[in-house]
XYZ file of C-alpha atoms in Angstrom:
514
model
C 1.361 18.386 21.834
C 2.196 17.966 18.166
C 3.681 14.529 18.825
C 0.566 13.405 20.744
C -1.767 14.828 18.090
C 0.066 12.925 15.370
C 0.068 9.694 17.371
C -3.670 10.040 18.040
C -4.292 10.521 14.323
C -2.691 7.132 13.666
C -5.872 5.552 15.084
C -7.458 6.397 11.726
C -5.308 3.791 9.945
C -6.067 0.045 9.777
C -6.746 -2.144 11.594
C -8.770 0.252 13.781
C -9.779 2.576 10.962
C -11.145 5.136 13.441
C -11.067 7.943 10.871
C -12.938 10.476 13.086
C -9.716 10.591 15.149
C -8.372 12.942 12.482
C -11.130 15.411 13.388
C -9.279 15.809 16.690
C -5.727 15.434 15.426
C -5.893 17.984 12.587
C -7.569 20.798 14.564
C -4.818 20.518 17.192
C -2.278 20.785 14.367
C -4.021 23.934 13.075
C -3.921 25.542 16.523
C -0.231 24.762 16.893
C 0.463 26.268 13.470
C -1.494 29.328 14.589
C 1.125 29.638 17.296
C 3.905 29.353 14.740
C 2.234 32.151 12.758
C 2.913 34.514 15.638
C 6.615 33.693 15.810
C 7.791 36.967 14.241
C 9.547 37.191 10.883
C 8.796 34.728 8.091
C 11.990 32.739 8.669
C 11.041 32.291 12.319
C 7.509 31.311 11.341
C 8.746 28.704 8.876
C 11.172 27.298 11.409
C 8.452 27.089 14.068
C 5.954 25.562 11.621
C 8.524 23.022 10.429
C 9.157 22.004 14.030
C 5.436 21.531 14.671
C 5.082 19.537 11.443
C 8.073 17.332 12.241
C 6.844 16.446 15.726
C 3.349 15.780 14.383
C 4.785 13.503 11.687
C 7.100 11.744 14.100
C 4.175 10.911 16.387
C 2.013 9.823 13.468
C 4.597 7.558 11.852
C 5.912 6.119 15.098
C 2.378 5.140 16.137
C 1.359 3.794 12.718
C 4.615 2.130 11.567
C 6.080 0.636 14.779
C 5.257 -2.823 13.441
C 8.159 -2.569 10.958
C 10.379 -3.621 13.858
C 8.837 -7.101 13.751
C 10.846 -7.879 10.605
C 14.079 -7.422 12.570
C 12.994 -10.090 15.064
C 12.626 -12.870 12.461
C 16.389 -13.428 12.774
C 16.902 -11.537 15.992
C 20.446 -12.834 16.451
C 21.453 -11.121 13.178
C 19.171 -8.081 12.924
C 17.751 -7.539 16.407
C 20.263 -4.825 17.263
C 18.930 -2.724 14.373
C 15.346 -2.755 15.652
C 15.412 0.483 17.687
C 17.210 2.306 14.882
C 14.643 1.192 12.292
C 11.602 1.873 14.459
C 12.806 5.379 15.365
C 14.893 6.435 12.361
C 12.275 5.684 9.712
C 9.479 7.738 11.347
C 12.003 10.501 12.026
C 12.977 10.598 8.351
C 9.405 10.451 7.062
C 8.469 13.250 9.458
C 10.674 15.590 7.417
C 7.961 15.558 4.759
C 5.418 16.645 7.364
C 7.801 19.442 8.348
C 7.885 20.539 4.710
C 4.083 20.397 4.474
C 3.724 22.585 7.559
C 6.233 25.088 6.182
C 4.411 25.246 2.820
C 1.118 25.838 4.609
C 2.720 28.537 6.770
C 3.732 30.499 3.675
C 0.042 31.270 3.089
C -1.187 31.037 6.688
C -3.698 33.467 8.137
C -5.869 33.780 11.201
C -8.980 33.352 9.080
C -10.799 30.281 7.741
C -8.441 30.120 4.753
C -5.807 28.411 6.881
C -7.579 25.048 6.586
C -7.147 25.270 2.801
C -3.482 26.179 3.261
C -3.084 23.119 5.492
C -4.770 20.831 2.953
C -2.722 22.139 0.020
C 0.615 22.166 1.869
C 0.335 18.701 3.371
C -1.106 17.119 0.214
C 1.945 18.411 -1.655
C 4.319 16.961 0.925
C 2.434 13.637 0.975
C 2.749 13.394 -2.816
C 6.471 14.080 -2.502
C 6.769 11.392 0.182
C 5.340 8.924 -2.326
C 7.870 9.861 -5.031
C 11.145 11.210 -3.600
C 14.026 8.673 -3.680
C 12.201 5.348 -4.082
C 8.994 6.730 -2.580
C 7.053 5.442 0.424
C 3.379 6.512 0.304
C 2.391 4.176 3.158
C -0.506 5.432 5.340
C -1.154 8.554 3.334
C -4.025 10.356 5.073
C -6.498 9.496 2.302
C -6.532 5.863 3.430
C -8.375 6.938 6.571
C -11.379 8.010 4.486
C -11.130 4.843 2.410
C -11.906 2.602 5.387
C -15.603 3.224 4.719
C -16.890 1.367 1.606
C -19.069 4.294 0.490
C -16.437 6.985 1.036
C -13.885 4.719 -0.655
C -15.697 5.223 -3.962
C -14.462 8.815 -4.230
C -11.016 7.372 -4.979
C -12.341 6.558 -8.459
C -12.698 10.318 -9.010
C -9.684 11.831 -7.266
C -7.364 8.962 -6.216
C -5.775 8.532 -2.820
C -3.971 11.882 -2.949
C -7.250 13.599 -3.738
C -8.770 11.796 -0.760
C -5.804 13.060 1.263
C -6.594 16.649 0.263
C -10.223 16.306 1.314
C -9.361 14.447 4.510
C -7.062 17.298 5.547
C -9.657 19.908 4.600
C -12.705 18.205 6.100
C -11.171 16.958 9.324
C -9.406 20.221 10.115
C -12.651 22.164 9.598
C -13.918 21.580 13.194
C -11.280 24.072 14.363
C -13.412 26.781 12.744
C -16.150 26.111 15.295
C -13.930 27.542 18.029
C -14.823 30.990 16.633
C -18.419 30.374 15.539
C -19.002 33.341 13.264
C -20.646 33.512 9.892
C -17.800 32.596 7.516
C -16.394 29.932 9.830
C -19.776 28.288 10.341
C -20.428 28.340 6.599
C -17.125 26.598 5.838
C -17.554 24.027 8.601
C -21.077 23.314 7.386
C -19.820 23.039 3.819
C -17.221 20.481 4.907
C -19.925 18.401 6.568
C -22.067 18.566 3.435
C -19.154 17.399 1.249
C -18.648 14.403 3.532
C -22.364 13.525 3.426
C -22.532 14.003 -0.345
C -19.508 11.738 -0.877
C -21.090 9.050 1.293
C -24.427 9.236 -0.552
C -22.736 9.156 -3.964
C -20.657 6.187 -2.849
C -23.725 4.289 -1.655
C -25.444 4.965 -4.973
C -22.387 3.782 -6.905
C -22.235 0.557 -4.910
C -25.951 -0.053 -5.485
C -25.815 0.531 -9.248
C -22.641 -1.426 -10.011
C -23.145 -5.059 -8.989
C -20.159 -7.373 -9.309
C -20.393 -9.575 -12.411
C -18.297 -12.778 -12.799
C -15.917 -13.411 -15.670
C -17.153 -16.534 -17.428
C -15.113 -19.696 -16.980
C -12.680 -18.448 -14.301
C -12.609 -20.444 -11.059
C -9.956 -19.118 -8.700
C -8.274 -20.724 -5.730
C -5.787 -18.792 -3.559
C -3.626 -20.877 -1.234
C -2.633 -19.176 2.036
C -0.199 -21.565 3.804
C 0.483 -19.427 6.914
C 4.099 -20.555 6.887
C 6.280 -18.989 9.583
C 8.873 -16.595 8.194
C 11.807 -18.379 9.834
C 10.729 -21.619 8.099
C 9.788 -20.143 4.742
C 13.365 -19.895 3.445
C 14.684 -23.095 5.034
C 16.209 -24.972 2.082
C 16.423 -28.177 4.119
C 12.647 -28.228 4.364
C 12.032 -27.716 0.651
C 10.240 -30.991 -0.022
C 8.092 -30.722 3.097
C 7.076 -27.166 2.225
C 6.106 -28.015 -1.351
C 4.197 -31.095 -0.157
C 2.306 -28.868 2.295
C 1.405 -26.415 -0.463
C 0.158 -29.149 -2.777
C -1.837 -30.951 -0.086
C -3.558 -27.749 1.040
C -4.221 -26.674 -2.558
C -5.927 -29.980 -3.374
C -8.437 -29.948 -0.512
C -12.145 -29.986 -1.401
C -14.315 -27.090 -0.250
C -17.929 -25.981 -0.333
C -17.225 -24.045 -3.524
C -15.092 -26.767 -5.116
C -16.223 -30.217 -3.877
C -13.724 -31.949 -6.162
C -10.815 -29.807 -5.062
C -8.435 -28.814 -7.847
C -10.553 -30.560 -10.476
C -13.014 -27.668 -10.160
C -10.318 -24.951 -10.311
C -8.900 -23.215 -13.385
C -6.246 -20.954 -11.793
C -4.360 -21.649 -8.552
C -2.448 -18.752 -6.957
C 0.363 -19.074 -4.407
C 2.009 -16.189 -2.510
C 5.310 -14.353 -2.960
C 8.607 -16.302 -2.809
C 6.747 -19.545 -2.243
C 9.782 -21.803 -2.777
C 12.932 -21.916 -0.604
C 14.862 -22.908 -3.748
C 15.414 -21.962 -7.399
C 12.717 -23.803 -9.326
C 14.825 -24.702 -12.390
C 17.540 -26.228 -10.193
C 15.168 -28.689 -8.499
C 13.649 -31.013 -11.146
C 11.839 -32.961 -8.426
C 9.706 -29.870 -7.768
C 8.426 -29.771 -11.345
C 7.674 -33.493 -11.128
C 5.722 -33.038 -7.890
C 3.685 -30.171 -9.314
C 2.986 -32.083 -12.529
C 1.767 -35.068 -10.509
C -0.552 -32.904 -8.392
C -2.102 -30.486 -10.882
C -5.011 -31.623 -13.086
C -4.798 -30.703 -16.773
C -7.292 -27.855 -16.342
C -5.239 -25.977 -13.724
C -2.620 -23.259 -14.196
C -0.422 -22.339 -11.221
C 0.620 -18.721 -10.637
C 3.191 -18.350 -7.895
C 5.770 -16.018 -6.485
C 9.259 -17.531 -6.826
C 12.847 -16.335 -6.882
C 14.242 -16.504 -10.404
C 17.928 -16.945 -11.342
C 19.229 -15.324 -14.505
C 21.962 -13.123 -15.958
C 21.926 -9.715 -14.227
C 20.716 -6.788 -16.341
C 23.206 -4.151 -17.419
C 24.212 -2.026 -14.462
C 23.104 -4.610 -11.870
C 25.097 -7.414 -10.285
C 22.687 -9.877 -8.700
C 21.456 -12.924 -10.652
C 18.394 -13.197 -8.364
C 14.977 -11.733 -9.211
C 11.807 -11.624 -7.136
C 9.389 -12.934 -9.741
C 5.871 -14.124 -10.483
C 5.864 -17.332 -12.492
C 3.184 -19.140 -14.481
C 3.476 -22.952 -14.382
C 1.328 -25.409 -16.317
C 0.048 -28.848 -15.295
C 3.246 -30.440 -16.610
C 5.443 -28.335 -14.334
C 6.728 -26.169 -17.182
C 7.237 -22.422 -16.719
C 5.102 -20.621 -19.280
C 5.857 -17.013 -18.339
C 7.593 -14.863 -15.735
C 7.663 -11.219 -14.695
C 10.170 -9.650 -12.293
C 9.577 -7.209 -9.474
C 10.526 -3.705 -10.590
C 10.173 -1.675 -7.367
C 12.407 -3.371 -4.788
C 12.240 -2.726 -1.032
C 15.261 -0.754 0.265
C 17.089 -2.627 3.045
C 14.722 -5.555 2.528
C 15.732 -6.701 -0.960
C 18.760 -4.524 -1.586
C 21.079 -2.117 0.180
C 21.874 1.354 -1.081
C 25.577 1.239 -1.975
C 25.273 -2.549 -1.828
C 28.915 -3.561 -2.242
C 30.273 -1.002 0.212
C 27.781 -1.830 2.949
C 28.270 -5.572 2.483
C 31.999 -5.041 2.957
C 31.117 -3.508 6.341
C 29.174 -6.659 7.229
C 25.653 -5.338 6.677
C 22.935 -7.391 4.967
C 19.417 -6.759 3.696
C 16.663 -8.656 5.520
C 16.386 -11.330 2.801
C 20.099 -12.144 3.301
C 20.665 -12.687 -0.431
C 24.301 -11.855 -1.147
C 24.340 -8.954 -3.576
C 20.619 -8.334 -3.062
C 18.053 -8.708 -5.830
C 18.072 -7.238 -9.308
C 14.977 -5.420 -10.491
C 13.008 -5.924 -13.658
C 13.431 -3.324 -16.369
C 9.791 -2.273 -16.595
C 6.401 -3.365 -15.297
C 4.843 -5.646 -17.877
C 1.594 -7.534 -18.234
C 1.415 -11.257 -17.537
C -0.407 -13.744 -19.734
C -1.997 -16.543 -17.705
C -4.038 -19.304 -19.408
C -7.576 -19.069 -18.109
C -7.294 -15.415 -16.994
C -7.615 -12.021 -18.655
C -4.359 -10.148 -19.119
C -2.976 -9.436 -15.612
C -1.011 -6.570 -14.069
C 1.483 -8.504 -11.868
C 2.547 -6.758 -8.649
C 4.911 -8.258 -6.093
C 4.477 -7.226 -2.461
C 4.514 -3.474 -1.925
C 4.571 -2.611 -5.641
C 0.823 -2.256 -5.250
C 1.040 0.669 -2.805
C 2.132 3.167 -5.485
C -0.878 5.037 -6.906
C -0.824 5.478 -10.648
C 2.070 3.046 -11.088
C 0.352 -0.346 -11.056
C -0.714 -0.592 -14.705
C 1.894 -1.688 -17.289
C 2.118 0.143 -20.613
C 0.143 -1.339 -23.471
C -3.326 -2.924 -23.500
C -5.371 -2.409 -20.361
C -5.232 -5.532 -18.157
C -8.316 -7.271 -16.800
C -7.126 -7.598 -13.208
C -4.497 -6.669 -10.646
C -2.545 -9.746 -9.505
C -0.720 -9.200 -6.211
C 1.428 -11.804 -4.448
C 2.991 -10.888 -1.129
C 4.626 -12.230 2.014
C 3.523 -10.285 5.076
C 4.805 -12.948 7.463
C 7.717 -10.595 8.151
C 5.356 -8.549 10.314
C 3.360 -11.205 12.179
C 0.036 -10.270 13.775
C 0.601 -6.514 13.699
C -1.202 -3.659 11.891
C 1.196 -3.978 8.936
C -0.675 -6.645 6.932
C -4.004 -4.849 7.450
C -2.547 -1.568 6.207
C -0.960 -3.309 3.214
C -4.278 -4.893 2.225
C -6.156 -1.601 2.569
C -3.776 0.022 0.101
C -4.051 -2.864 -2.373
C -7.835 -2.717 -2.131
C -7.910 1.000 -2.936
C -5.828 0.439 -6.083
C -8.725 -1.683 -7.384
C -11.122 1.254 -6.936
C -8.712 3.767 -8.501
C -8.146 1.591 -11.565
C -11.600 0.036 -11.914
C -10.053 -3.439 -11.938
C -10.602 -6.536 -9.789
C -7.810 -7.576 -7.447
C -6.567 -11.103 -6.814
C -4.227 -11.136 -3.817
C -2.300 -14.097 -2.384
C -0.483 -13.570 0.929
C 1.537 -16.118 2.871
C -0.115 -15.345 6.210
C -2.934 -13.064 5.041
C -4.771 -11.098 4.069
C -5.593 -12.977 0.853
C -8.664 -11.920 -1.096
C -10.595 -11.498 -4.312
C -11.794 -7.881 -4.540
C -14.128 -6.379 -7.118
C -13.468 -3.038 -8.920
C -15.442 -1.144 -6.278
C -13.393 -2.517 -3.399
C -15.943 -5.094 -2.241
C -14.426 -8.330 -0.962
C -15.842 -11.263 -2.939
C -13.900 -13.804 -0.889
C -11.127 -13.378 1.664
C -9.120 -14.807 4.529
C -8.202 -13.772 8.041
C -4.685 -12.933 9.136
C -2.665 -15.840 10.475
C -4.737 -18.769 9.233
C -3.919 -21.669 6.950
C -6.731 -21.589 4.455
C -7.996 -21.516 0.895
C -9.791 -18.588 -0.725
C -12.110 -19.852 -3.467
C -14.170 -17.680 -5.737
C -14.967 -16.160 -9.093
C -13.215 -13.280 -10.811
C -15.236 -10.039 -11.085
C -15.326 -8.229 -14.401
C -13.485 -4.878 -14.662
C -15.443 -1.666 -15.033
C -16.224 -0.752 -18.629
C -15.569 2.934 -17.919
C -12.060 3.656 -16.625
C -12.210 5.809 -13.445
C -11.040 9.404 -13.609
C -8.325 8.657 -11.061
C -6.719 6.238 -13.512
C -6.834 8.602 -16.491
C -6.295 12.114 -15.148
C -5.164 11.592 -11.582
C -2.159 13.910 -11.822
C -4.127 16.758 -13.379
C -6.887 16.403 -10.787
C -4.347 16.509 -7.974
C -2.665 19.655 -9.349
C -6.049 21.370 -9.623
C -6.946 20.470 -6.039
C -3.659 21.726 -4.627
C -3.795 24.972 -6.598
C -7.409 25.547 -5.601
C -6.404 25.031 -1.974
C -3.685 27.652 -2.162
C -5.973 30.103 -4.002
C -8.834 29.573 -1.542
C -6.478 30.100 1.399
C -5.533 33.514 -0.015
C -9.081 34.595 -0.834
C -10.368 33.574 2.586
C -7.513 35.352 4.343
C -8.743 38.723 3.068
C -9.916 41.114 5.792
C -13.621 40.863 4.904
C -13.554 37.089 5.491
C -11.310 37.348 8.541
C -13.780 39.746 10.190
C -16.676 37.419 9.485
C -14.815 34.469 10.942
């Protein structure tokens, strides 16, 4: 039952975004934890609760992350045998955090209405840990279910995605209180409904009173080539690939009738070139011949350089700024690398055993020292984020002056036409709301988009199409959202209030009323 409840809850995640599914999934979880509460001594209760939490998490992650297996089919002859291990082992490992959340909730569990607060506090704590322990993997945190609605998404500016997770757990587990419709239970369930309505009304008002305003003089073009993953890194096709990029980038459109002559900044996706740019002088010549003098190119590209101290690989997953003469003006390197995708834990030892990361770069990639802003002619200062760097709440803004936009380049072709790219985009979009900054996102196969600071899509593409996304850059919010300034403090207050409320509402006078 826990496994099925977790799997059903996965319907709340993109692309379906059926967030009311959690109003079924969470009450079942509460009832199962009620059963664990009657398991005898505290050690037995914790063990039973942990088991319920693990099976719930395993169902949830298996149903919402199965698409990860698609990456192992890109080179099926090399990695195909690992597919079942990845698809099963990763959800099984992530489910350990759900087991911890259930055990934390069980410490303060009661038969009264306070148990929904214990659930919210316990699982929010474990979800935060999932986003930080080891390298962290906060993918499909429960708060993203609420954020599928544009009005409800606005609450992320106040409490961030982990705050949304707390309220999602609290609000969508509240229907279980209606099974014993007494005074205290009905009051709490009604209060949950009112919070949801109030958040929606506030969000609608925020959207209505904050129209998107363009940044003067910025004319963006995002090139989405829809290049198949097995062709993207084919060195023998280098000239054909670059010619395809340049031809698509130069096409006229309704927004830009003269093509690139009307554009100021052209953005290409992650790892656009199947070669090292500095080693191929013909590439710089081709770009210089194609770009008008008014255009700056921003592209993902592998960079070759001396490895930093403590690292061995000379390869970096970078974002590079190239002018109309083909010269590299600036570069920033990816800081948060993907385990098993861009590097292997214990790299040398595992390579000796014949294992490789999915990118098949010997020695893996080296990471940048620290996230840093990127200066692009024609743009405000940018926060550059490669691929899944943008999924980490509170970690997308470099130190120093506040940037004017989030710049995200990615390659979701690894995952084909699966839920993965939709989930990735939803997380990137929510970062814009949390930080009060516009988002410019270039993806190889989609979803590419220009998003304003309230999460509204100014211009965007569909998954799996070769296209151009043309549009203007929205201005950032003048007032920095609370989630960007005091997100950690807000989260601590929510979790503590959940634990305190669970204890108050477990007192006999409330238990009798419920």
